[in-house]
JSON list of C-alpha atoms in Angstrom, two decimals:
[
{"chain": "A", "resi": 8, "resn": "VAL", "atom": "CA", "xyz": [0.06, 0.02, 0.01]},
{"chain": "A", "resi": 9, "resn": "ARG", "atom": "CA", "xyz": [2.79, 2.39, 0.91]},
{"chain": "A", "resi": 10, "resn": "ILE", "atom": "CA", "xyz": [6.54, 2.40, 1.57]},
{"chain": "A", "resi": 11, "resn": "LYS", "atom": "CA", "xyz": [8.86, 4.88, 3.37]},
{"chain": "A", "resi": 12, "resn": "ALA", "atom": "CA", "xyz": [12.59, 4.99, 4.19]},
{"chain": "A", "resi": 13, "resn": "VAL", "atom": "CA", "xyz": [13.15, 5.34, 7.92]},
{"chain": "A", "resi": 14, "resn": "GLY", "atom": "CA", "xyz": [16.06, 5.16, 10.33]},
{"chain": "A", "resi": 15, "resn": "SER", "atom": "CA", "xyz": [19.37, 6.87, 9.59]},
{"chain": "A", "resi": 16, "resn": "LEU", "atom": "CA", "xyz": [18.52, 7.07, 5.84]},
{"chain": "A", "resi": 17, "resn": "ARG", "atom": "CA", "xyz": [15.41, 9.25, 6.59]},
{"chain": "A", "resi": 18, "resn": "ARG", "atom": "CA", "xyz": [17.39, 11.33, 9.12]},
{"chain": "A", "resi": 19, "resn": "GLN", "atom": "CA", "xyz": [19.83, 11.95, 6.18]},
{"chain": "A", "resi": 20, "resn": "ARG", "atom": "CA", "xyz": [22.93, 10.76, 8.15]},
{"chain": "A", "resi": 21, "resn": "ILE", "atom": "CA", "xyz": [26.18, 10.96, 6.33]},
{"chain": "A", "resi": 22, "resn": "SER", "atom": "CA", "xyz": [27.06, 7.38, 7.32]},
{"chain": "A", "resi": 23, "resn": "VAL", "atom": "CA", "xyz": [24.29, 4.78, 7.10]},
{"chain": "A", "resi": 24, "resn": "ALA", "atom": "CA", "xyz": [25.12, 1.25, 8.58]},
{"chain": "A", "resi": 25, "resn": "ASP", "atom": "CA", "xyz": [21.90, -0.39, 7.29]},
{"chain": "A", "resi": 26, "resn": "LEU", "atom": "CA", "xyz": [18.83, 0.46, 5.40]},
{"chain": "A", "resi": 27, "resn": "GLU", "atom": "CA", "xyz": [15.37, 0.37, 7.01]},
{"chain": "A", "resi": 28, "resn": "LEU", "atom": "CA", "xyz": [12.01, 0.52, 5.27]},
{"chain": "A", "resi": 29, "resn": "LEU", "atom": "CA", "xyz": [8.55, 1.03, 6.71]},
{"chain": "A", "resi": 30, "resn": "VAL", "atom": "CA", "xyz": [6.10, -0.93, 4.57]},
{"chain": "A", "resi": 31, "resn": "GLU", "atom": "CA", "xyz": [2.31, -1.30, 4.74]},
{"chain": "A", "resi": 32, "resn": "PRO", "atom": "CA", "xyz": [1.34, -4.51, 3.02]},
{"chain": "A", "resi": 33, "resn": "ARG", "atom": "CA", "xyz": [-1.96, -4.86, 1.25]},
{"chain": "A", "resi": 34, "resn": "MET", "atom": "CA", "xyz": [-4.72, -6.84, 3.04]},
{"chain": "A", "resi": 35, "resn": "ILE", "atom": "CA", "xyz": [-6.13, -9.87, 1.44]},
{"chain": "A", "resi": 36, "resn": "ALA", "atom": "CA", "xyz": [-9.01, -12.11, 2.36]},
{"chain": "A", "resi": 37, "resn": "ALA", "atom": "CA", "xyz": [-7.83, -15.17, 4.36]},
{"chain": "A", "resi": 38, "resn": "ASP", "atom": "CA", "xyz": [-11.11, -17.11, 4.50]},
{"chain": "A", "resi": 39, "resn": "LEU", "atom": "CA", "xyz": [-14.70, -17.39, 3.23]},
{"chain": "A", "resi": 40, "resn": "PHE", "atom": "CA", "xyz": [-15.79, -14.97, 5.99]},
{"chain": "A", "resi": 41, "resn": "GLY", "atom": "CA", "xyz": [-13.61, -12.16, 4.73]},
{"chain": "A", "resi": 42, "resn": "THR", "atom": "CA", "xyz": [-11.03, -12.12, 7.53]},
{"chain": "A", "resi": 43, "resn": "GLN", "atom": "CA", "xyz": [-8.36, -9.67, 6.30]},
{"chain": "A", "resi": 44, "resn": "VAL", "atom": "CA", "xyz": [-4.56, -10.56, 6.75]},
{"chain": "A", "resi": 45, "resn": "PRO", "atom": "CA", "xyz": [-1.39, -8.84, 5.50]},
{"chain": "A", "resi": 46, "resn": "ASP", "atom": "CA", "xyz": [-0.20, -10.15, 2.23]},
{"chain": "A", "resi": 47, "resn": "VAL", "atom": "CA", "xyz": [3.54, -10.45, 3.13]},
{"chain": "A", "resi": 48, "resn": "ALA", "atom": "CA", "xyz": [4.47, -13.25, 0.60]},
{"chain": "A", "resi": 49, "resn": "PRO", "atom": "CA", "xyz": [5.30, -10.87, -2.29]},
{"chain": "A", "resi": 50, "resn": "ILE", "atom": "CA", "xyz": [7.37, -8.65, -0.01]},
{"chain": "A", "resi": 51, "resn": "ARG", "atom": "CA", "xyz": [9.41, -11.68, 1.14]},
{"chain": "A", "resi": 52, "resn": "LYS", "atom": "CA", "xyz": [9.82, -12.92, -2.45]},
{"chain": "A", "resi": 53, "resn": "ALA", "atom": "CA", "xyz": [11.08, -9.49, -3.43]},
{"chain": "A", "resi": 54, "resn": "LEU", "atom": "CA", "xyz": [13.54, -9.34, -0.60]},
{"chain": "A", "resi": 55, "resn": "GLU", "atom": "CA", "xyz": [14.87, -12.79, -1.24]},
{"chain": "A", "resi": 56, "resn": "GLN", "atom": "CA", "xyz": [15.82, -11.60, -4.77]},
{"chain": "A", "resi": 57, "resn": "LEU", "atom": "CA", "xyz": [17.74, -8.59, -3.36]},
{"chain": "A", "resi": 58, "resn": "GLY", "atom": "CA", "xyz": [19.97, -10.34, -0.88]},
{"chain": "A", "resi": 59, "resn": "THR", "atom": "CA", "xyz": [20.46, -13.17, 1.58]},
{"chain": "A", "resi": 60, "resn": "TRP", "atom": "CA", "xyz": [17.43, -13.86, 3.79]},
{"chain": "A", "resi": 61, "resn": "VAL", "atom": "CA", "xyz": [18.18, -13.58, 7.48]},
{"chain": "A", "resi": 62, "resn": "LYS", "atom": "CA", "xyz": [14.80, -13.67, 9.27]},
{"chain": "A", "resi": 63, "resn": "GLY", "atom": "CA", "xyz": [11.29, -12.43, 9.09]},
{"chain": "A", "resi": 64, "resn": "GLY", "atom": "CA", "xyz": [7.61, -12.71, 9.81]},
{"chain": "A", "resi": 65, "resn": "GLU", "atom": "CA", "xyz": [4.46, -10.69, 9.77]},
{"chain": "A", "resi": 66, "resn": "ARG", "atom": "CA", "xyz": [6.05, -7.64, 11.46]},
{"chain": "A", "resi": 67, "resn": "MET", "atom": "CA", "xyz": [9.68, -7.59, 10.36]},
{"chain": "A", "resi": 68, "resn": "MET", "atom": "CA", "xyz": [11.93, -9.00, 7.74]},
{"chain": "A", "resi": 69, "resn": "GLN", "atom": "CA", "xyz": [15.67, -8.80, 7.34]},
{"chain": "A", "resi": 70, "resn": "ILE", "atom": "CA", "xyz": [18.13, -9.63, 4.63]},
{"chain": "A", "resi": 71, "resn": "THR", "atom": "CA", "xyz": [21.81, -9.09, 4.29]},
{"chain": "A", "resi": 72, "resn": "ASP", "atom": "CA", "xyz": [24.37, -8.68, 1.47]},
{"chain": "A", "resi": 73, "resn": "LEU", "atom": "CA", "xyz": [21.86, -6.40, -0.26]},
{"chain": "A", "resi": 74, "resn": "PHE", "atom": "CA", "xyz": [22.57, -6.03, -3.99]},
{"chain": "A", "resi": 75, "resn": "GLY", "atom": "CA", "xyz": [25.64, -8.30, -3.49]},
{"chain": "A", "resi": 76, "resn": "ARG", "atom": "CA", "xyz": [27.32, -5.89, -1.03]},
{"chain": "A", "resi": 77, "resn": "VAL", "atom": "CA", "xyz": [28.67, -8.09, 1.74]},
{"chain": "A", "resi": 78, "resn": "GLY", "atom": "CA", "xyz": [27.25, -7.07, 5.14]},
{"chain": "A", "resi": 79, "resn": "LEU", "atom": "CA", "xyz": [24.84, -4.45, 3.89]},
{"chain": "A", "resi": 80, "resn": "LYS", "atom": "CA", "xyz": [21.53, -5.04, 5.74]},
{"chain": "A", "resi": 81, "resn": "LEU", "atom": "CA", "xyz": [18.06, -4.16, 4.96]},
{"chain": "A", "resi": 82, "resn": "GLU", "atom": "CA", "xyz": [15.39, -4.28, 7.62]},
{"chain": "A", "resi": 83, "resn": "VAL", "atom": "CA", "xyz": [11.69, -3.99, 6.56]},
{"chain": "A", "resi": 84, "resn": "TYR", "atom": "CA", "xyz": [9.12, -3.14, 9.22]},
{"chain": "A", "resi": 85, "resn": "LEU", "atom": "CA", "xyz": [5.61, -4.13, 8.28]},
{"chain": "A", "resi": 86, "resn": "VAL", "atom": "CA", "xyz": [2.83, -1.97, 9.55]},
{"chain": "A", "resi": 87, "resn": "HIS", "atom": "CA", "xyz": [-0.74, -3.47, 9.72]},
{"chain": "A", "resi": 88, "resn": "TRP", "atom": "CA", "xyz": [-3.47, -3.76, 12.22]},
{"chain": "A", "resi": 89, "resn": "PRO", "atom": "CA", "xyz": [-3.24, -3.00, 15.13]},
{"chain": "A", "resi": 90, "resn": "SER", "atom": "CA", "xyz": [-0.09, -0.93, 14.36]},
{"chain": "A", "resi": 91, "resn": "SER", "atom": "CA", "xyz": [-0.48, 2.65, 13.33]},
{"chain": "A", "resi": 92, "resn": "TRP", "atom": "CA", "xyz": [1.53, 3.91, 10.33]},
{"chain": "A", "resi": 93, "resn": "HIS", "atom": "CA", "xyz": [2.31, 7.37, 11.80]},
{"chain": "A", "resi": 94, "resn": "ALA", "atom": "CA", "xyz": [3.31, 5.96, 15.15]},
{"chain": "A", "resi": 95, "resn": "GLN", "atom": "CA", "xyz": [5.61, 3.56, 13.58]},
{"chain": "A", "resi": 96, "resn": "LEU", "atom": "CA", "xyz": [7.01, 6.23, 11.22]},
{"chain": "A", "resi": 97, "resn": "ALA", "atom": "CA", "xyz": [8.02, 8.37, 14.15]},
{"chain": "A", "resi": 98, "resn": "ILE", "atom": "CA", "xyz": [9.41, 5.51, 16.10]},
{"chain": "A", "resi": 99, "resn": "ARG", "atom": "CA", "xyz": [11.29, 3.80, 13.34]},
{"chain": "A", "resi": 100, "resn": "THR", "atom": "CA", "xyz": [12.79, 7.07, 11.94]},
{"chain": "A", "resi": 101, "resn": "GLY", "atom": "CA", "xyz": [14.56, 7.25, 15.32]},
{"chain": "A", "resi": 102, "resn": "PRO", "atom": "CA", "xyz": [16.85, 7.69, 16.95]},
{"chain": "A", "resi": 103, "resn": "ALA", "atom": "CA", "xyz": [15.81, 5.05, 19.40]},
{"chain": "A", "resi": 104, "resn": "THR", "atom": "CA", "xyz": [16.52, 7.40, 22.31]},
{"chain": "A", "resi": 105, "resn": "LEU", "atom": "CA", "xyz": [13.95, 9.88, 20.95]},
{"chain": "A", "resi": 106, "resn": "GLY", "atom": "CA", "xyz": [11.26, 7.25, 20.49]},
{"chain": "A", "resi": 107, "resn": "ALA", "atom": "CA", "xyz": [11.91, 5.99, 24.13]},
{"chain": "A", "resi": 108, "resn": "ALA", "atom": "CA", "xyz": [11.81, 9.48, 25.60]},
{"chain": "A", "resi": 109, "resn": "ALA", "atom": "CA", "xyz": [8.67, 10.33, 23.81]},
{"chain": "A", "resi": 110, "resn": "MET", "atom": "CA", "xyz": [6.87, 7.25, 24.95]},
{"chain": "A", "resi": 111, "resn": "ARG", "atom": "CA", "xyz": [8.01, 8.01, 28.54]},
{"chain": "A", "resi": 112, "resn": "LEU", "atom": "CA", "xyz": [6.49, 11.47, 28.25]},
{"chain": "A", "resi": 113, "resn": "MET", "atom": "CA", "xyz": [3.36, 10.02, 26.74]},
{"chain": "A", "resi": 114, "resn": "LYS", "atom": "CA", "xyz": [3.01, 7.81, 29.84]},
{"chain": "A", "resi": 115, "resn": "ASP", "atom": "CA", "xyz": [3.24, 10.80, 32.07]},
{"chain": "A", "resi": 116, "resn": "ARG", "atom": "CA", "xyz": [0.37, 12.39, 30.10]},
{"chain": "A", "resi": 117, "resn": "GLY", "atom": "CA", "xyz": [-1.84, 9.30, 30.41]},
{"chain": "A", "resi": 118, "resn": "PHE", "atom": "CA", "xyz": [-1.10, 7.60, 27.18]},
{"chain": "A", "resi": 119, "resn": "GLY", "atom": "CA", "xyz": [0.42, 4.05, 26.62]},
{"chain": "A", "resi": 120, "resn": "HIS", "atom": "CA", "xyz": [1.93, 2.36, 23.70]},
{"chain": "A", "resi": 121, "resn": "ASN", "atom": "CA", "xyz": [1.26, -1.17, 22.78]},
{"chain": "A", "resi": 122, "resn": "ASP", "atom": "CA", "xyz": [1.20, -3.29, 19.61]},
{"chain": "A", "resi": 123, "resn": "GLY", "atom": "CA", "xyz": [2.61, -0.39, 17.55]},
{"chain": "A", "resi": 124, "resn": "HIS", "atom": "CA", "xyz": [-0.10, 2.20, 18.53]},
{"chain": "A", "resi": 125, "resn": "PRO", "atom": "CA", "xyz": [-0.93, 4.68, 21.29]},
{"chain": "A", "resi": 126, "resn": "PHE", "atom": "CA", "xyz": [-3.87, 4.22, 23.54]},
{"chain": "A", "resi": 127, "resn": "HIS", "atom": "CA", "xyz": [-5.59, 6.05, 26.46]},
{"chain": "A", "resi": 128, "resn": "MET", "atom": "CA", "xyz": [-4.37, 4.40, 29.69]},
{"chain": "A", "resi": 129, "resn": "LYS", "atom": "CA", "xyz": [-7.63, 5.15, 31.66]},
{"chain": "A", "resi": 130, "resn": "THR", "atom": "CA", "xyz": [-10.03, 3.93, 28.89]},
{"chain": "A", "resi": 131, "resn": "GLY", "atom": "CA", "xyz": [-7.80, 1.62, 26.94]},
{"chain": "A", "resi": 132, "resn": "ALA", "atom": "CA", "xyz": [-9.21, 3.27, 23.78]},
{"chain": "A", "resi": 133, "resn": "ARG", "atom": "CA", "xyz": [-6.84, 3.00, 20.76]},
{"chain": "A", "resi": 134, "resn": "ILE", "atom": "CA", "xyz": [-5.55, 6.19, 19.27]},
{"chain": "A", "resi": 135, "resn": "ASP", "atom": "CA", "xyz": [-4.56, 6.25, 15.59]},
{"chain": "A", "resi": 136, "resn": "PRO", "atom": "CA", "xyz": [-2.57, 9.39, 14.88]},
{"chain": "A", "resi": 137, "resn": "ALA", "atom": "CA", "xyz": [-3.30, 10.91, 11.52]},
{"chain": "A", "resi": 138, "resn": "SER", "atom": "CA", "xyz": [0.29, 12.26, 11.33]},
{"chain": "A", "resi": 139, "resn": "GLU", "atom": "CA", "xyz": [3.68, 12.17, 12.95]},
{"chain": "A", "resi": 140, "resn": "GLU", "atom": "CA", "xyz": [2.80, 15.58, 14.36]},
{"chain": "A", "resi": 141, "resn": "GLU", "atom": "CA", "xyz": [-0.18, 14.03, 16.22]},
{"chain": "A", "resi": 142, "resn": "TRP", "atom": "CA", "xyz": [2.00, 11.21, 17.48]},
{"chain": "A", "resi": 143, "resn": "PHE", "atom": "CA", "xyz": [4.56, 13.63, 18.96]},
{"chain": "A", "resi": 144, "resn": "ALA", "atom": "CA", "xyz": [1.76, 15.91, 20.32]},
{"chain": "A", "resi": 145, "resn": "LEU", "atom": "CA", "xyz": [0.66, 12.92, 22.60]},
{"chain": "A", "resi": 146, "resn": "ALA", "atom": "CA", "xyz": [4.07, 13.38, 24.29]},
{"chain": "A", "resi": 147, "resn": "GLY", "atom": "CA", "xyz": [3.68, 17.15, 24.39]},
{"chain": "A", "resi": 148, "resn": "LEU", "atom": "CA", "xyz": [6.50, 17.47, 21.91]},
{"chain": "A", "resi": 149, "resn": "PRO", "atom": "CA", "xyz": [6.75, 19.29, 18.41]},
{"chain": "A", "resi": 150, "resn": "CYS", "atom": "CA", "xyz": [7.37, 17.16, 15.45]},
{"chain": "A", "resi": 151, "resn": "VAL", "atom": "CA", "xyz": [11.00, 17.97, 14.48]},
{"chain": "A", "resi": 152, "resn": "LYS", "atom": "CA", "xyz": [12.17, 17.30, 10.93]},
{"chain": "A", "resi": 153, "resn": "PRO", "atom": "CA", "xyz": [13.91, 13.89, 10.73]},
{"chain": "A", "resi": 154, "resn": "VAL", "atom": "CA", "xyz": [17.24, 15.55, 9.78]},
{"chain": "A", "resi": 155, "resn": "LEU", "atom": "CA", "xyz": [17.24, 17.44, 13.09]},
{"chain": "A", "resi": 156, "resn": "ARG", "atom": "CA", "xyz": [16.29, 14.47, 15.40]},
{"chain": "A", "resi": 157, "resn": "ASP", "atom": "CA", "xyz": [19.77, 13.09, 16.29]},
{"chain": "A", "resi": 158, "resn": "GLY", "atom": "CA", "xyz": [20.65, 14.05, 19.83]},
{"chain": "A", "resi": 159, "resn": "LEU", "atom": "CA", "xyz": [17.14, 15.07, 20.91]},
{"chain": "A", "resi": 160, "resn": "GLY", "atom": "CA", "xyz": [16.35, 11.77, 22.61]},
{"chain": "A", "resi": 161, "resn": "ASP", "atom": "CA", "xyz": [19.46, 12.20, 24.94]},
{"chain": "A", "resi": 162, "resn": "GLU", "atom": "CA", "xyz": [18.49, 15.91, 25.54]},
{"chain": "A", "resi": 163, "resn": "LEU", "atom": "CA", "xyz": [14.91, 14.98, 26.46]},
{"chain": "A", "resi": 164, "resn": "GLU", "atom": "CA", "xyz": [16.12, 12.19, 28.78]},
{"chain": "A", "resi": 165, "resn": "HIS", "atom": "CA", "xyz": [18.45, 14.64, 30.60]},
{"chain": "A", "resi": 166, "resn": "THR", "atom": "CA", "xyz": [15.76, 17.22, 30.88]},
{"chain": "A", "resi": 167, "resn": "TYR", "atom": "CA", "xyz": [13.31, 14.53, 32.13]},
{"chain": "A", "resi": 168, "resn": "GLN", "atom": "CA", "xyz": [15.72, 13.30, 34.73]},
{"chain": "A", "resi": 169, "resn": "ARG", "atom": "CA", "xyz": [16.47, 16.76, 35.88]},
{"chain": "A", "resi": 170, "resn": "ASP", "atom": "CA", "xyz": [12.83, 17.66, 36.15]},
{"chain": "A", "resi": 171, "resn": "ARG", "atom": "CA", "xyz": [12.06, 14.40, 37.99]},
{"chain": "A", "resi": 172, "resn": "SER", "atom": "CA", "xyz": [14.86, 15.12, 40.39]},
{"chain": "A", "resi": 173, "resn": "ALA", "atom": "CA", "xyz": [13.49, 18.70, 41.06]},
{"chain": "A", "resi": 174, "resn": "ARG", "atom": "CA", "xyz": [9.99, 17.39, 41.60]},
{"chain": "A", "resi": 175, "resn": "ALA", "atom": "CA", "xyz": [11.32, 14.84, 44.11]},
{"chain": "A", "resi": 176, "resn": "ALA", "atom": "CA", "xyz": [13.19, 17.53, 45.91]},
{"chain": "A", "resi": 177, "resn": "ARG", "atom": "CA", "xyz": [10.14, 19.72, 46.15]},
{"chain": "A", "resi": 178, "resn": "PHE", "atom": "CA", "xyz": [8.06, 16.77, 47.36]},
{"chain": "A", "resi": 179, "resn": "ALA", "atom": "CA", "xyz": [10.77, 16.00, 50.07]},
{"chain": "A", "resi": 180, "resn": "ARG", "atom": "CA", "xyz": [10.65, 19.57, 51.39]},
{"chain": "A", "resi": 181, "resn": "ARG", "atom": "CA", "xyz": [6.87, 19.41, 52.06]}
]
């Protein structure tokens, strides 16, 4: 249905260790009752023609020696129900520290993250952000361009720990 480069490639890093793609497979009927399942077979077949198969399933596939380049890896993250495209786009673009910090801030604001999508912790209601901006807004963060995201996770973690220490000190003085 759609495909997007993520990871260090989307962040336009000068040096890229591996390639990562976010892919939404088309859904097909699995039985006479119309149960929909992701059609991952054509994706696997295409990947096997591009390099050496390493592992894979319904959520992630990996090959190495991409285009005959020894050691060059390609990871494909498959997004389908219950995962949210925009949540996965934000998380998989990275860096990992930014996604982890954002999810910690979401938790503080009453939102959880499970099965690739955010949800309201009180009601359990699933949230399907319509954009990366909406996903970051759940954490109270602006959506920064991918090329500017490196280092933000560490900065957010440092600020979070500093604020947490300050809150604990204020509480102890009461």
